Short mmCIF file of C-alpha atoms and ligand atoms in Angstrom, two decimals:
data_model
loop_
_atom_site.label_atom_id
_atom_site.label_comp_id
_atom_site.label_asym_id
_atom_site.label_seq_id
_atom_site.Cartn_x
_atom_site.Cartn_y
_atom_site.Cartn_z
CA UNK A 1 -71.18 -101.37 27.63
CA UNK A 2 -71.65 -104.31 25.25
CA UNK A 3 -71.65 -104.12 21.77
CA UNK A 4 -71.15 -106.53 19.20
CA UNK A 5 -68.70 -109.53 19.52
CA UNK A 6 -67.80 -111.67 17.01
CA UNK A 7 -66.34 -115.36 17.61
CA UNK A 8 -63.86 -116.73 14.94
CA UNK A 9 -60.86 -113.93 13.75
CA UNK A 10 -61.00 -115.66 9.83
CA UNK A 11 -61.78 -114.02 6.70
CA UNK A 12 -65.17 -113.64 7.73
CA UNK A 13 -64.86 -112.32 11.20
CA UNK A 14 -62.36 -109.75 9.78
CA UNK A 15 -64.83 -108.59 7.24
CA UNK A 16 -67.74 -108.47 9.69
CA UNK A 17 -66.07 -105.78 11.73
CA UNK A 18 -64.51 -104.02 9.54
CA UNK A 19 -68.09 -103.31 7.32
CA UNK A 20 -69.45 -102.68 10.56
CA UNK A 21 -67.31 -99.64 10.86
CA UNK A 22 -67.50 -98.48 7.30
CA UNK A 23 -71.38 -98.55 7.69
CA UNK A 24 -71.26 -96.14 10.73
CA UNK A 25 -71.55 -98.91 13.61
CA UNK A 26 -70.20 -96.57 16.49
CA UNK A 27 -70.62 -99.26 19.46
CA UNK A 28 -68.11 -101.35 20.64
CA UNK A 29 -66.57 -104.58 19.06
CA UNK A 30 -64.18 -107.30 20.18
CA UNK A 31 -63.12 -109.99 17.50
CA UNK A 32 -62.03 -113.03 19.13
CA UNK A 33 -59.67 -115.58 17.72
CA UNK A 34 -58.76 -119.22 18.60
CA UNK A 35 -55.49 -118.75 16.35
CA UNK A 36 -52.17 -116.82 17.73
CA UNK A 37 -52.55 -114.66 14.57
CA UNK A 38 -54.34 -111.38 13.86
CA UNK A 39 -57.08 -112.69 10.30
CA UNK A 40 -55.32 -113.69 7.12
CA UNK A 41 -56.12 -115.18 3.71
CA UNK A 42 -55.87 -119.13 3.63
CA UNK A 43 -55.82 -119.58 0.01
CA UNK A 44 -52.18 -118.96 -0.33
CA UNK A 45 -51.48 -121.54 2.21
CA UNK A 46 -51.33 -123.98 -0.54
CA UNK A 47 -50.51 -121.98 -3.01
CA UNK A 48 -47.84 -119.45 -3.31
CA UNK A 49 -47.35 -119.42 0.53
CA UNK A 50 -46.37 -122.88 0.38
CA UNK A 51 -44.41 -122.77 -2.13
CA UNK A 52 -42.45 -120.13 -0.39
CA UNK A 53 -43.19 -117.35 -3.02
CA UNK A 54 -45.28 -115.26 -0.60
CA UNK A 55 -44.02 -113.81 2.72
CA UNK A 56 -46.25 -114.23 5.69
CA UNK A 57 -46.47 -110.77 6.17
CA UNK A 58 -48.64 -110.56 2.77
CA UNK A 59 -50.99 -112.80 4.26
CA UNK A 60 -52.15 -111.15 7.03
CA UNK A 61 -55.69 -109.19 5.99
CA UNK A 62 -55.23 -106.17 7.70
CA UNK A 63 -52.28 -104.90 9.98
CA UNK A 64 -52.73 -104.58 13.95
CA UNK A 65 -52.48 -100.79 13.46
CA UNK A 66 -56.32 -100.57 11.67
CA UNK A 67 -57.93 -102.49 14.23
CA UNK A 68 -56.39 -99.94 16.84
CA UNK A 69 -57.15 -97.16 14.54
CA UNK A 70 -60.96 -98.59 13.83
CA UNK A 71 -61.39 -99.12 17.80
CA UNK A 72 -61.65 -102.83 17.09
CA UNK A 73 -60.44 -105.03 20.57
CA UNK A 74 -58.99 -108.02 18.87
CA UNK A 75 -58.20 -110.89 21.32
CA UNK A 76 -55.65 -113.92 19.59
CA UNK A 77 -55.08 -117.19 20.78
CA UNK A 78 -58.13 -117.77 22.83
CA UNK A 79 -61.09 -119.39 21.96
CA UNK A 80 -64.72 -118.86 22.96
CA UNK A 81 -65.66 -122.07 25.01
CA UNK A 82 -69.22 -121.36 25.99
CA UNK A 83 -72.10 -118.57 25.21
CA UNK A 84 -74.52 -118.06 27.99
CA UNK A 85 -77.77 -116.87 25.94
CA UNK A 86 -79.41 -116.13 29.02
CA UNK A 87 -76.89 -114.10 30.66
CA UNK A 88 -75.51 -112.73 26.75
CA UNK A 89 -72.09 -113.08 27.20
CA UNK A 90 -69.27 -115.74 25.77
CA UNK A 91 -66.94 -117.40 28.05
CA UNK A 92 -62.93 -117.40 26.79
CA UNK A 93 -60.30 -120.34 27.55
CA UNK A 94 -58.12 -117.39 28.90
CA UNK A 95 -60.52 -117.04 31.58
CA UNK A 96 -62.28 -113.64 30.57
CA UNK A 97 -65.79 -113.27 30.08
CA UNK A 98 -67.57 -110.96 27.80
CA UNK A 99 -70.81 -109.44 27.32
CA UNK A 100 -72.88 -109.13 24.19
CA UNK A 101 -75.83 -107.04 22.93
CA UNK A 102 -75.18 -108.90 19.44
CA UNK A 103 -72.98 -112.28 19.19
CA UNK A 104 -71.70 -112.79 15.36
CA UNK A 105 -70.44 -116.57 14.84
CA UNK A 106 -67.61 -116.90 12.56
CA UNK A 107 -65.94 -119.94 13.42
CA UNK A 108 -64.93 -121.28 9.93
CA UNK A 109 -64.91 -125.37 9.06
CA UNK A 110 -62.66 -127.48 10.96
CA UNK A 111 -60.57 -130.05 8.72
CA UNK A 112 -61.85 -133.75 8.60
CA UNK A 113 -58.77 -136.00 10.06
CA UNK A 114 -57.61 -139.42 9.75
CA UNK A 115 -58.51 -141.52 12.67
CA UNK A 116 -55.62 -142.35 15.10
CA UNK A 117 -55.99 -146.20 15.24
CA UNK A 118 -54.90 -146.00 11.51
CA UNK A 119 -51.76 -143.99 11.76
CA UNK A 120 -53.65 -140.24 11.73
CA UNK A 121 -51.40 -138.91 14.53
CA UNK A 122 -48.39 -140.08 13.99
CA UNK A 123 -45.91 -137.13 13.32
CA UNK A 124 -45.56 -136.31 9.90
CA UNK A 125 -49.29 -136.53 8.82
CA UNK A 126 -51.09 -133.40 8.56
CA UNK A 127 -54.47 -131.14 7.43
CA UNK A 128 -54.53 -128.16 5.58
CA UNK A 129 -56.22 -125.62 7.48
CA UNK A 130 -53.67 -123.24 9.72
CA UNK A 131 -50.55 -121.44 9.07
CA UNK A 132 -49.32 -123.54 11.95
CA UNK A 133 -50.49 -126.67 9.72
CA UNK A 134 -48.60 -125.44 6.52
CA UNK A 135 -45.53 -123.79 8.40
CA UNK A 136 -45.45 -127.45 9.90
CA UNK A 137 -45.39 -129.15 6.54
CA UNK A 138 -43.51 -126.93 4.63
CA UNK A 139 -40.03 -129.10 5.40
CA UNK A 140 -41.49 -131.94 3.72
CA UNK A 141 -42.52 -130.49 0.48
CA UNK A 142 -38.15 -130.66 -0.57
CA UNK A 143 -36.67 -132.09 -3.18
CA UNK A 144 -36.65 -135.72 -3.18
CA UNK A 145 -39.21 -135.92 -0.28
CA UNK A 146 -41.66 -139.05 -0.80
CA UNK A 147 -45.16 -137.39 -0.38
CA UNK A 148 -48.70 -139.35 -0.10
CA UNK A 149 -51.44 -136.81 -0.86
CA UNK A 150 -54.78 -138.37 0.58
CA UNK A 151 -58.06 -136.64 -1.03
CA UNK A 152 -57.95 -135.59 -5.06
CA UNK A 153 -59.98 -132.47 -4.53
CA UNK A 154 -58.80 -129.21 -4.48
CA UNK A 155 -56.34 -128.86 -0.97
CA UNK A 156 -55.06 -132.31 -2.31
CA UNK A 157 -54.70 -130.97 -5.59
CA UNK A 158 -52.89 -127.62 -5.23
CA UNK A 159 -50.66 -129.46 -2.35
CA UNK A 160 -49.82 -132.31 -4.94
CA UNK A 161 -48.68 -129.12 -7.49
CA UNK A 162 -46.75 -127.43 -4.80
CA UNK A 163 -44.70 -130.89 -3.76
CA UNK A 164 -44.06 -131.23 -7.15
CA UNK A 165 -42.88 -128.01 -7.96
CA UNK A 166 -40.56 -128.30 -5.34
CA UNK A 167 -39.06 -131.13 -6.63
CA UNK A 168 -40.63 -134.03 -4.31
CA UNK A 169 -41.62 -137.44 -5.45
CA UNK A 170 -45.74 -137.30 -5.18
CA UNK A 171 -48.22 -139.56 -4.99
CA UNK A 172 -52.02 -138.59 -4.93
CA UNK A 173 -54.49 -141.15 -3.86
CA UNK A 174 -58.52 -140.97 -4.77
CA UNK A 175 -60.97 -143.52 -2.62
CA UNK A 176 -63.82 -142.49 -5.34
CA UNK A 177 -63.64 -143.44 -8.69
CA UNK A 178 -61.96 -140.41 -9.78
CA UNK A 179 -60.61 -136.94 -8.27
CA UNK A 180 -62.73 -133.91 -7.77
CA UNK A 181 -65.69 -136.27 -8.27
CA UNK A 182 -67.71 -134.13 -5.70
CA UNK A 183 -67.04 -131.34 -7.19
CA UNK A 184 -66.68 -131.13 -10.44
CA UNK A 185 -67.19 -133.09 -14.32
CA UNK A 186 -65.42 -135.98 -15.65
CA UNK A 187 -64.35 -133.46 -17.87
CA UNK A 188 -62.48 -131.04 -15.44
CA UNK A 189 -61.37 -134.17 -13.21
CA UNK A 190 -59.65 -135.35 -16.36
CA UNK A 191 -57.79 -131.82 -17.59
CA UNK A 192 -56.31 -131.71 -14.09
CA UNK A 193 -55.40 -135.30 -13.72
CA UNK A 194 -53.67 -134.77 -17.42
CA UNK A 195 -52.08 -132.11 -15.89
CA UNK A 196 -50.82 -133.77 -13.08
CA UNK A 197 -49.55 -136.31 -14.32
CA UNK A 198 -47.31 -134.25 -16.93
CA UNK A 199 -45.76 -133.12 -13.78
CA UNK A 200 -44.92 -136.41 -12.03
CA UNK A 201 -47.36 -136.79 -9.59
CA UNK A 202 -48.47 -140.37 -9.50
CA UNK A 203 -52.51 -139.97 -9.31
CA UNK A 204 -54.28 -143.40 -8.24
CA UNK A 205 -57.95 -143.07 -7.95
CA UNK A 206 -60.40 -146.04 -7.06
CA UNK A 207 -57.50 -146.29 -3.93
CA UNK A 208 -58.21 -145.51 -0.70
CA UNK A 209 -55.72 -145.76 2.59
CA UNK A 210 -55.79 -149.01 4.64
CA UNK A 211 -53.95 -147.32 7.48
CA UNK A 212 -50.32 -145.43 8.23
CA UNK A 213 -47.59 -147.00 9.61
CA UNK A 214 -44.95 -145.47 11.32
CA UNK A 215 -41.21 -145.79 12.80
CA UNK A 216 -40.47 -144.38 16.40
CA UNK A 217 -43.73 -142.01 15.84
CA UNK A 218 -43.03 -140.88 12.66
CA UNK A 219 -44.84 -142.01 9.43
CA UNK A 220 -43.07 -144.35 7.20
CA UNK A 221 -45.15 -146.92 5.34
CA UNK A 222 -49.07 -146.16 3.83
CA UNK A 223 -50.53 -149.61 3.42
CA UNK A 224 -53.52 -148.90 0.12
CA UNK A 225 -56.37 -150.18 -0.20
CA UNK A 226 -55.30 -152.19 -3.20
CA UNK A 227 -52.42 -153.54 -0.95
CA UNK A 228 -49.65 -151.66 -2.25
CA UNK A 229 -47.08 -150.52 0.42
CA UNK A 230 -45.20 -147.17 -0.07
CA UNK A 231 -42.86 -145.82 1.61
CA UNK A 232 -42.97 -142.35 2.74
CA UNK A 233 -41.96 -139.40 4.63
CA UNK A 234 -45.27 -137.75 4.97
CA UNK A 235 -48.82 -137.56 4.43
CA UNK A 236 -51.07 -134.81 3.73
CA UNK A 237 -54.62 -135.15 4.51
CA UNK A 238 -57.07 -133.49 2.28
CA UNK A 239 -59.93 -135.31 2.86
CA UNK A 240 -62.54 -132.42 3.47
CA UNK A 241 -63.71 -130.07 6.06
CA UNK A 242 -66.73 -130.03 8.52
CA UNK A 243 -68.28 -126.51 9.21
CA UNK A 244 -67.36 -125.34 12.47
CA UNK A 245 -70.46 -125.70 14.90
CA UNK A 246 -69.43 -126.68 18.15
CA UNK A 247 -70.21 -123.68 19.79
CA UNK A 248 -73.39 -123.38 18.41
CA UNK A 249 -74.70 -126.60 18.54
CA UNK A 250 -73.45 -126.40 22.36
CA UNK A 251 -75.78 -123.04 22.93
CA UNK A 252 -79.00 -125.21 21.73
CA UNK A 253 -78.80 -123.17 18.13
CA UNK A 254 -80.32 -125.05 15.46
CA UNK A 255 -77.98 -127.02 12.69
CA UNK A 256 -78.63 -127.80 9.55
CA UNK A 257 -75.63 -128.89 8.00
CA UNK A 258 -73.79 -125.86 9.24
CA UNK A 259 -75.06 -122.96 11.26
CA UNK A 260 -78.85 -122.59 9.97
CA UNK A 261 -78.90 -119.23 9.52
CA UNK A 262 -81.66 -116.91 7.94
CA UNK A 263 -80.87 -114.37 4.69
CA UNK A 264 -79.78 -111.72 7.69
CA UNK A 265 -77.43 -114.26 8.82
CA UNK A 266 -79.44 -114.80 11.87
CA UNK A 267 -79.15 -117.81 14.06
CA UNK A 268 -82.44 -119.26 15.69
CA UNK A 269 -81.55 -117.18 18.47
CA UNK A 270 -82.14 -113.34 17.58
CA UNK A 271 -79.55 -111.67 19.15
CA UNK A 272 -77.09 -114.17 17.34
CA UNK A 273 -75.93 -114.40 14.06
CA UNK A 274 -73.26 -116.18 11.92
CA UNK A 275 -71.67 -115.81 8.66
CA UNK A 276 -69.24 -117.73 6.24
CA UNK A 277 -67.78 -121.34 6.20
CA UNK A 278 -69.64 -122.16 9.44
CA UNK A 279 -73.89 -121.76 8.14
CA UNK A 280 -75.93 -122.80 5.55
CA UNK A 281 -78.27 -120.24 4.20
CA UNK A 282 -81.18 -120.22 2.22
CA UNK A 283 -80.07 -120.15 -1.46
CA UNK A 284 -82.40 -120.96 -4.76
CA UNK A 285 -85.67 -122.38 -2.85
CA UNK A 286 -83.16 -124.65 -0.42
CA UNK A 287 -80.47 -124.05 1.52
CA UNK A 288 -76.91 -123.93 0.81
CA UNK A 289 -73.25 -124.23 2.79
CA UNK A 290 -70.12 -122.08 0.96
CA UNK A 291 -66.76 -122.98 1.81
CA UNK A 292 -65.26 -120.11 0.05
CA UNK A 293 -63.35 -117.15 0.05
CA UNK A 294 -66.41 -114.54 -1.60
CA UNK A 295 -69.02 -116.31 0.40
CA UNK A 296 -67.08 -115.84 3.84
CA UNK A 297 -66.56 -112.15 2.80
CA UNK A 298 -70.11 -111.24 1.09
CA UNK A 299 -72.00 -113.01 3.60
CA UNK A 300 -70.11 -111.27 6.42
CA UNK A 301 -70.87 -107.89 4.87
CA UNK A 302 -74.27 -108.71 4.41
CA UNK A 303 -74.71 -109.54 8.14
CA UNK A 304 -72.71 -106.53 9.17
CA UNK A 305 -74.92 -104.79 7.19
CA UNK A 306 -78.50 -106.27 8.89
CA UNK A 307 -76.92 -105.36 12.38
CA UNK A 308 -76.49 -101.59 11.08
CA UNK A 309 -80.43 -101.74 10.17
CA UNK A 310 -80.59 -103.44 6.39
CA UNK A 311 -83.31 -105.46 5.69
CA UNK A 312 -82.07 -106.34 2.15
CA UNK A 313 -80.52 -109.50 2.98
CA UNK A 314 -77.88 -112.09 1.42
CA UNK A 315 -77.86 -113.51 -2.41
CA UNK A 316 -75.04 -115.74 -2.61
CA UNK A 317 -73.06 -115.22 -6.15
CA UNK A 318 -71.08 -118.35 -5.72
CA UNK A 319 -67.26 -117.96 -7.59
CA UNK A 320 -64.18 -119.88 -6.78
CA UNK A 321 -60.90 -120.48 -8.03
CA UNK A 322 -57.67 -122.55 -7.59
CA UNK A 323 -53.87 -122.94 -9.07
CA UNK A 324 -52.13 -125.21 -9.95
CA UNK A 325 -48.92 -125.23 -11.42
CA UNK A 326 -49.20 -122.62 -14.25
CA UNK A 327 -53.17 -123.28 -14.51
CA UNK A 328 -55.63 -120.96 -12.95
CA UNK A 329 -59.29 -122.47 -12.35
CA UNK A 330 -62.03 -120.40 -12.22
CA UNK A 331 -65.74 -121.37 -11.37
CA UNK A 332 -68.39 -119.67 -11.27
CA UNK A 333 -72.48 -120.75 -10.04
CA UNK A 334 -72.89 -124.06 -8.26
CA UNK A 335 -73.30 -127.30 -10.52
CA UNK A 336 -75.72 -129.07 -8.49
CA UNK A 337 -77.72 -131.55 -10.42
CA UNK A 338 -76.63 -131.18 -13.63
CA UNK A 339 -77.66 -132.97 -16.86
CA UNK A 340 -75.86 -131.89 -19.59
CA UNK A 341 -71.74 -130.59 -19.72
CA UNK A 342 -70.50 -128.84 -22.91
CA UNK A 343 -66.69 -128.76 -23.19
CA UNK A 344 -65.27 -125.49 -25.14
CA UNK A 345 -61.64 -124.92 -25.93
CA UNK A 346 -60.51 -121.31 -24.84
CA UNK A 347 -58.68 -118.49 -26.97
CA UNK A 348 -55.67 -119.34 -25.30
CA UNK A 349 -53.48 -122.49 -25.74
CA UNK A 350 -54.18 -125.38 -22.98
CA UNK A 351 -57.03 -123.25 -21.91
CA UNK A 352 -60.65 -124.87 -21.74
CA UNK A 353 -63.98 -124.67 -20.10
CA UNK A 354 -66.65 -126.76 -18.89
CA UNK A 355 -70.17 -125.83 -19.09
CA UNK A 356 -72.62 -127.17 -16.92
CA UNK A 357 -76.52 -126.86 -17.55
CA UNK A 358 -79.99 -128.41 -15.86
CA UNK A 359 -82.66 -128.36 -18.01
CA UNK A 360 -80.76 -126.26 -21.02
CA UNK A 361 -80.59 -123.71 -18.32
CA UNK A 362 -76.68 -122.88 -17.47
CA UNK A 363 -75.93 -123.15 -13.94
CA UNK A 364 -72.12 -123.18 -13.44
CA UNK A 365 -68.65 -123.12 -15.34
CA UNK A 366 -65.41 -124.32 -14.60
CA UNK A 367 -62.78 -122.31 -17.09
CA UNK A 368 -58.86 -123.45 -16.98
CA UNK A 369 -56.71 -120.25 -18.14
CA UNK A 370 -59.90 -119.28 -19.77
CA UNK A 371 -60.66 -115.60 -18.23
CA UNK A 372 -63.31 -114.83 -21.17
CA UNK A 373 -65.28 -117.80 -20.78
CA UNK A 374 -65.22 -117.54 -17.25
CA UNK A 375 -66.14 -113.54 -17.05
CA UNK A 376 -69.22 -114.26 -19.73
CA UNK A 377 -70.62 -117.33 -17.70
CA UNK A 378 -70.67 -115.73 -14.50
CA UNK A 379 -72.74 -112.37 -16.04
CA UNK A 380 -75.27 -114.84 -17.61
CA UNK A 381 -75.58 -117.08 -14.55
CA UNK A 382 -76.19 -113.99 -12.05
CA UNK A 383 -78.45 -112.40 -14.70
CA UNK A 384 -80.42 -115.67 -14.99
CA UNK A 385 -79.43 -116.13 -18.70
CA UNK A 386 -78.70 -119.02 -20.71
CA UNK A 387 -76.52 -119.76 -24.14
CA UNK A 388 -77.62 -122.16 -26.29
CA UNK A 389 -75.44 -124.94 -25.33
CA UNK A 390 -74.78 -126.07 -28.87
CA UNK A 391 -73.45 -122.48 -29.97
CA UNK A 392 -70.84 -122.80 -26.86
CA UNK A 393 -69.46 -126.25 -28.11
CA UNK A 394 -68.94 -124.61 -31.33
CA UNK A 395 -65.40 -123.63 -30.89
CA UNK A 396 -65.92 -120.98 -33.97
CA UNK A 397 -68.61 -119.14 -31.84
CA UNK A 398 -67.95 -115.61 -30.33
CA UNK A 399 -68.97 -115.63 -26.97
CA UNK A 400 -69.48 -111.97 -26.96
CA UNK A 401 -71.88 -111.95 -29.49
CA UNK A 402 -74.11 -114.95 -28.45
CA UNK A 403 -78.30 -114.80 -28.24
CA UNK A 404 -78.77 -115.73 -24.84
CA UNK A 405 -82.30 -116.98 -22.86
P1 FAD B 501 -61.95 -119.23 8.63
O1 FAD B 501 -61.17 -118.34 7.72
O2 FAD B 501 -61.57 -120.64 8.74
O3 FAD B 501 -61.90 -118.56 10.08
C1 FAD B 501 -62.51 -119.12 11.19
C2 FAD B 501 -61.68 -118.78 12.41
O4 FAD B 501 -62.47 -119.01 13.59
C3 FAD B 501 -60.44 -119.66 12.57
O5 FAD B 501 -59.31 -118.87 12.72
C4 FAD B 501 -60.74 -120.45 13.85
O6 FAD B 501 -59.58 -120.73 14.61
C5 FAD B 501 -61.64 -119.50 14.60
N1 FAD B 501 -62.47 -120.15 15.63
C6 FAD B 501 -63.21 -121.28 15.50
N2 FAD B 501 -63.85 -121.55 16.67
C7 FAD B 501 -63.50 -120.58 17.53
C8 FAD B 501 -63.83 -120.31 18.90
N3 FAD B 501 -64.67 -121.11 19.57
N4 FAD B 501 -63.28 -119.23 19.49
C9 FAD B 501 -62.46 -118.41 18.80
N5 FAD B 501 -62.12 -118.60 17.51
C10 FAD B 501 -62.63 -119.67 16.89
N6 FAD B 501 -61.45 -120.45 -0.85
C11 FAD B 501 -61.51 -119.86 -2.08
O7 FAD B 501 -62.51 -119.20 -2.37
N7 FAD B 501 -60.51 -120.02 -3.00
C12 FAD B 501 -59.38 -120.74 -2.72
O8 FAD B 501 -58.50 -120.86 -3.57
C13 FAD B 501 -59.28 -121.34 -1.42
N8 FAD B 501 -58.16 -122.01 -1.07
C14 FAD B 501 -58.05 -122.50 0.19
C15 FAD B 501 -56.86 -123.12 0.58
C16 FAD B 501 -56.71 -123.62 1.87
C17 FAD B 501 -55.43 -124.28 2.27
C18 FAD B 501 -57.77 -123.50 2.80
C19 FAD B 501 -57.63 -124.05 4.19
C20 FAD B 501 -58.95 -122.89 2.43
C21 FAD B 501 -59.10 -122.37 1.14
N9 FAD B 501 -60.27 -121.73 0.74
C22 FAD B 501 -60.35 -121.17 -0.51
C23 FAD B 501 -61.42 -121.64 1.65
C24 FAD B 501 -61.45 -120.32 2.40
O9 FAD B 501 -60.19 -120.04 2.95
C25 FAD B 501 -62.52 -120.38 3.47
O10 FAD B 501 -63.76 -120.60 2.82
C26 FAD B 501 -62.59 -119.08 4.28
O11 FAD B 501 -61.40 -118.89 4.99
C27 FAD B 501 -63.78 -119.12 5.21
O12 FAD B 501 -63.74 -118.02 6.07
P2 FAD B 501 -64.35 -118.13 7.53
O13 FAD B 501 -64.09 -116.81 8.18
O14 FAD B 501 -65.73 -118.64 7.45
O15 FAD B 501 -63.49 -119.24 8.26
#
């Protein structure tokens, strides 16, 4: 009998079946995974996992023994080649073929790498996507170790934290004008470059890389675009991800960058849907693409839901967070197009936040060791309410009691 199958064993794959269980879904479902491993969080990989203060075991979402128990077939380490729409059933590289009454797409972002005619596979020189990738790199992130980070957002960032932590000699390099200049203020770019710095790591933005060079296959030299040399042991690629839509784009599904799904999650083909990194949904009059932890796991549960019969659909609530060092970011809303930033300092020492609004309307934070700021912004935001931006650069005012719009 065919059920549901769902392609891509990530965070949101993993969430997807197991909501379609907890909402009474009594059919049968196979989660299919590309990677050896049964799902697990990735934001540890450059965090605490990396850094060796997590064991693997903690990563892993759910243990083998709740699948079995849920009557969830999980097959690892094979990946879905081909759908046959007309037929309904996926084609795996392990040879297996199986049928579908509804197909769930969860295949995740794949990480943008470094051309091979300048040095991008030459050993040493990875992405930061798998646990293979950071198991990999996790020898090179040693004391003394001569690190080039390329890519100041946030996988270069926290990577750059964890190298120096551990004691190796860092450099970050920045082809824009400054880091996180895609996604954040001048304001946050600065705190965390401050912060970076205090730590070692040598942060050169406005510097892009000319090409790799290597010594019997191994990385050595990264020739800048300024034409400094440095040598190196290895390189760390953190130069963004693409959504995942090979598959799709394969089966004739439309794309708009990402999966274009509907607010069920539903592909242009009916009987297929797709949730997380991998779609952009409609979000605020457009459409959007998340490449988050909450979106992967609200979106999935919102698509498990419309399968189980809920017509409600998915409103993205778009949070995020990183660490670095002993600094915890947390954003909430989406910044897009906005006019005006209002800095605040936070109750606690070294902590700040950085208000973004468009049109006097607030539309996102970013708040560094700043829990309060962070907690009020994201309850105005959802609610559609604004401070006065004026009464939140007044350091004296109490958030809690502020006249909001
Ligand atoms: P994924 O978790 O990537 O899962 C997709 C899975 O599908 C992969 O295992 C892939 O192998 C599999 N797959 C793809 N194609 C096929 C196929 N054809 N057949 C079978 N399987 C297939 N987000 C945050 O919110 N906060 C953070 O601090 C944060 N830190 C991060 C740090 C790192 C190092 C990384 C890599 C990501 C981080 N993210 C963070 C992003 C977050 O992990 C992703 O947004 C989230 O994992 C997306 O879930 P997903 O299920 O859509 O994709």
């Amino acid at each position: 009998m065919s059920g549901i199958v769902v392609v891509g064993a990530g965070q949101a794959g993993s969430t997807l079946v197991e909501t379609l269980r907890k909402e009474g879904y009594g059919g049968s479902i196979t989660l299919i995974g590309a990677e050896p491993h049964l799902p697990y969080q990735r934001p540890p990989l450059s965090k605490k996992y990396l850094l060796g203060e997590m064991e693997l075991e903690r990563l892993y979402l759910r243990p083998q023994k709740y699948y079995d128990e849920h009557n969830i077939a999980v097959r690892l380490g094979t990946a879905v080649h081909h759908i046959d729409r007309g037929a309904k059933r996926v084609f795996l590289d392990d040879g297996a073929r199986v049928p579908y009454a509804k197909l769930v797409l969860a295949t995740g972002s794949v990480p943008r790498r470094l051309p091979a005619k300048i040095g991008g596979d030459l050993d040493g020189v990875f992405t930061v996507r798998t646990l293979a990738d950071v198991d990999a790199m996790a020898p090179a992130f040693a004391e003394g170790k001569r690190l080039l980070i390329i890519g100041g957002g946030y996988i270069g960032l926290e990577a750059a934290a964890v190298a120096a932590m551990r004691g190796a000699n860092v450099t970050l390099i920045e082809m824009a004008e400054r880091i996180l200049q895609r996604v954040a203020a001048p304001e946050t770019a600065d705190f965390f470059r401050d912060l970076h710095r205090s730590h070692g790591v040598d942060i050169r933005e406005g510097v892009g890389l000319e090409r790799l060079e290597g010594e019997d296959g191994r990385v050595a030299r990264a020739v800048l675009s300024d034409g400094n040399v440095l040598d190196i042991d290895a390189a760390i690629v953190g130069i963004g991800i693409a959504p995942d839509t090979a598959l799709a784009e394969a089966a004739g599904l439309e794309i708009e960058n990402g999966i274009k799904v509907n607010e069920h999650g539903q592909t242009s083909d009916p009987d297929i849907y797709a949730a997380g990194d991998c779609t952009s949904f409609p979000h605020a009059g457009g459409r959007v693409r998340l490449e988050s932890v909450p979106n992967a796991i609200d979106q999935a549960e919102a698509v498990a839901k419309a399968l189980t019969g809920s017509t409600e659909g998915y409103t993205a609530r778009p949070w995020f967070w990183s660490d670095q060092y002993d600094v915890t970011l947390q954003i909430a809303g989406l910044n897009t197009g906005y006019d005006q930033v209002v800095t605040r300092p936070g109750a606690r020492e070294g902590g700040l936040s950085i208000w973004y609004f468009h049109g006097g309307r607030l539309v996102a934070v970013d708040a560094m060791n700043d829990a309060r700021a962070y907690m009020m912004a994201k309850r105005w935001i959802e609610a559609g309410q604004s401070p006065d931006p004026a009464a939140i650069a007044d350091p004296e005012t109490n958030l809690k009691k502020l006249e909001t719009h």
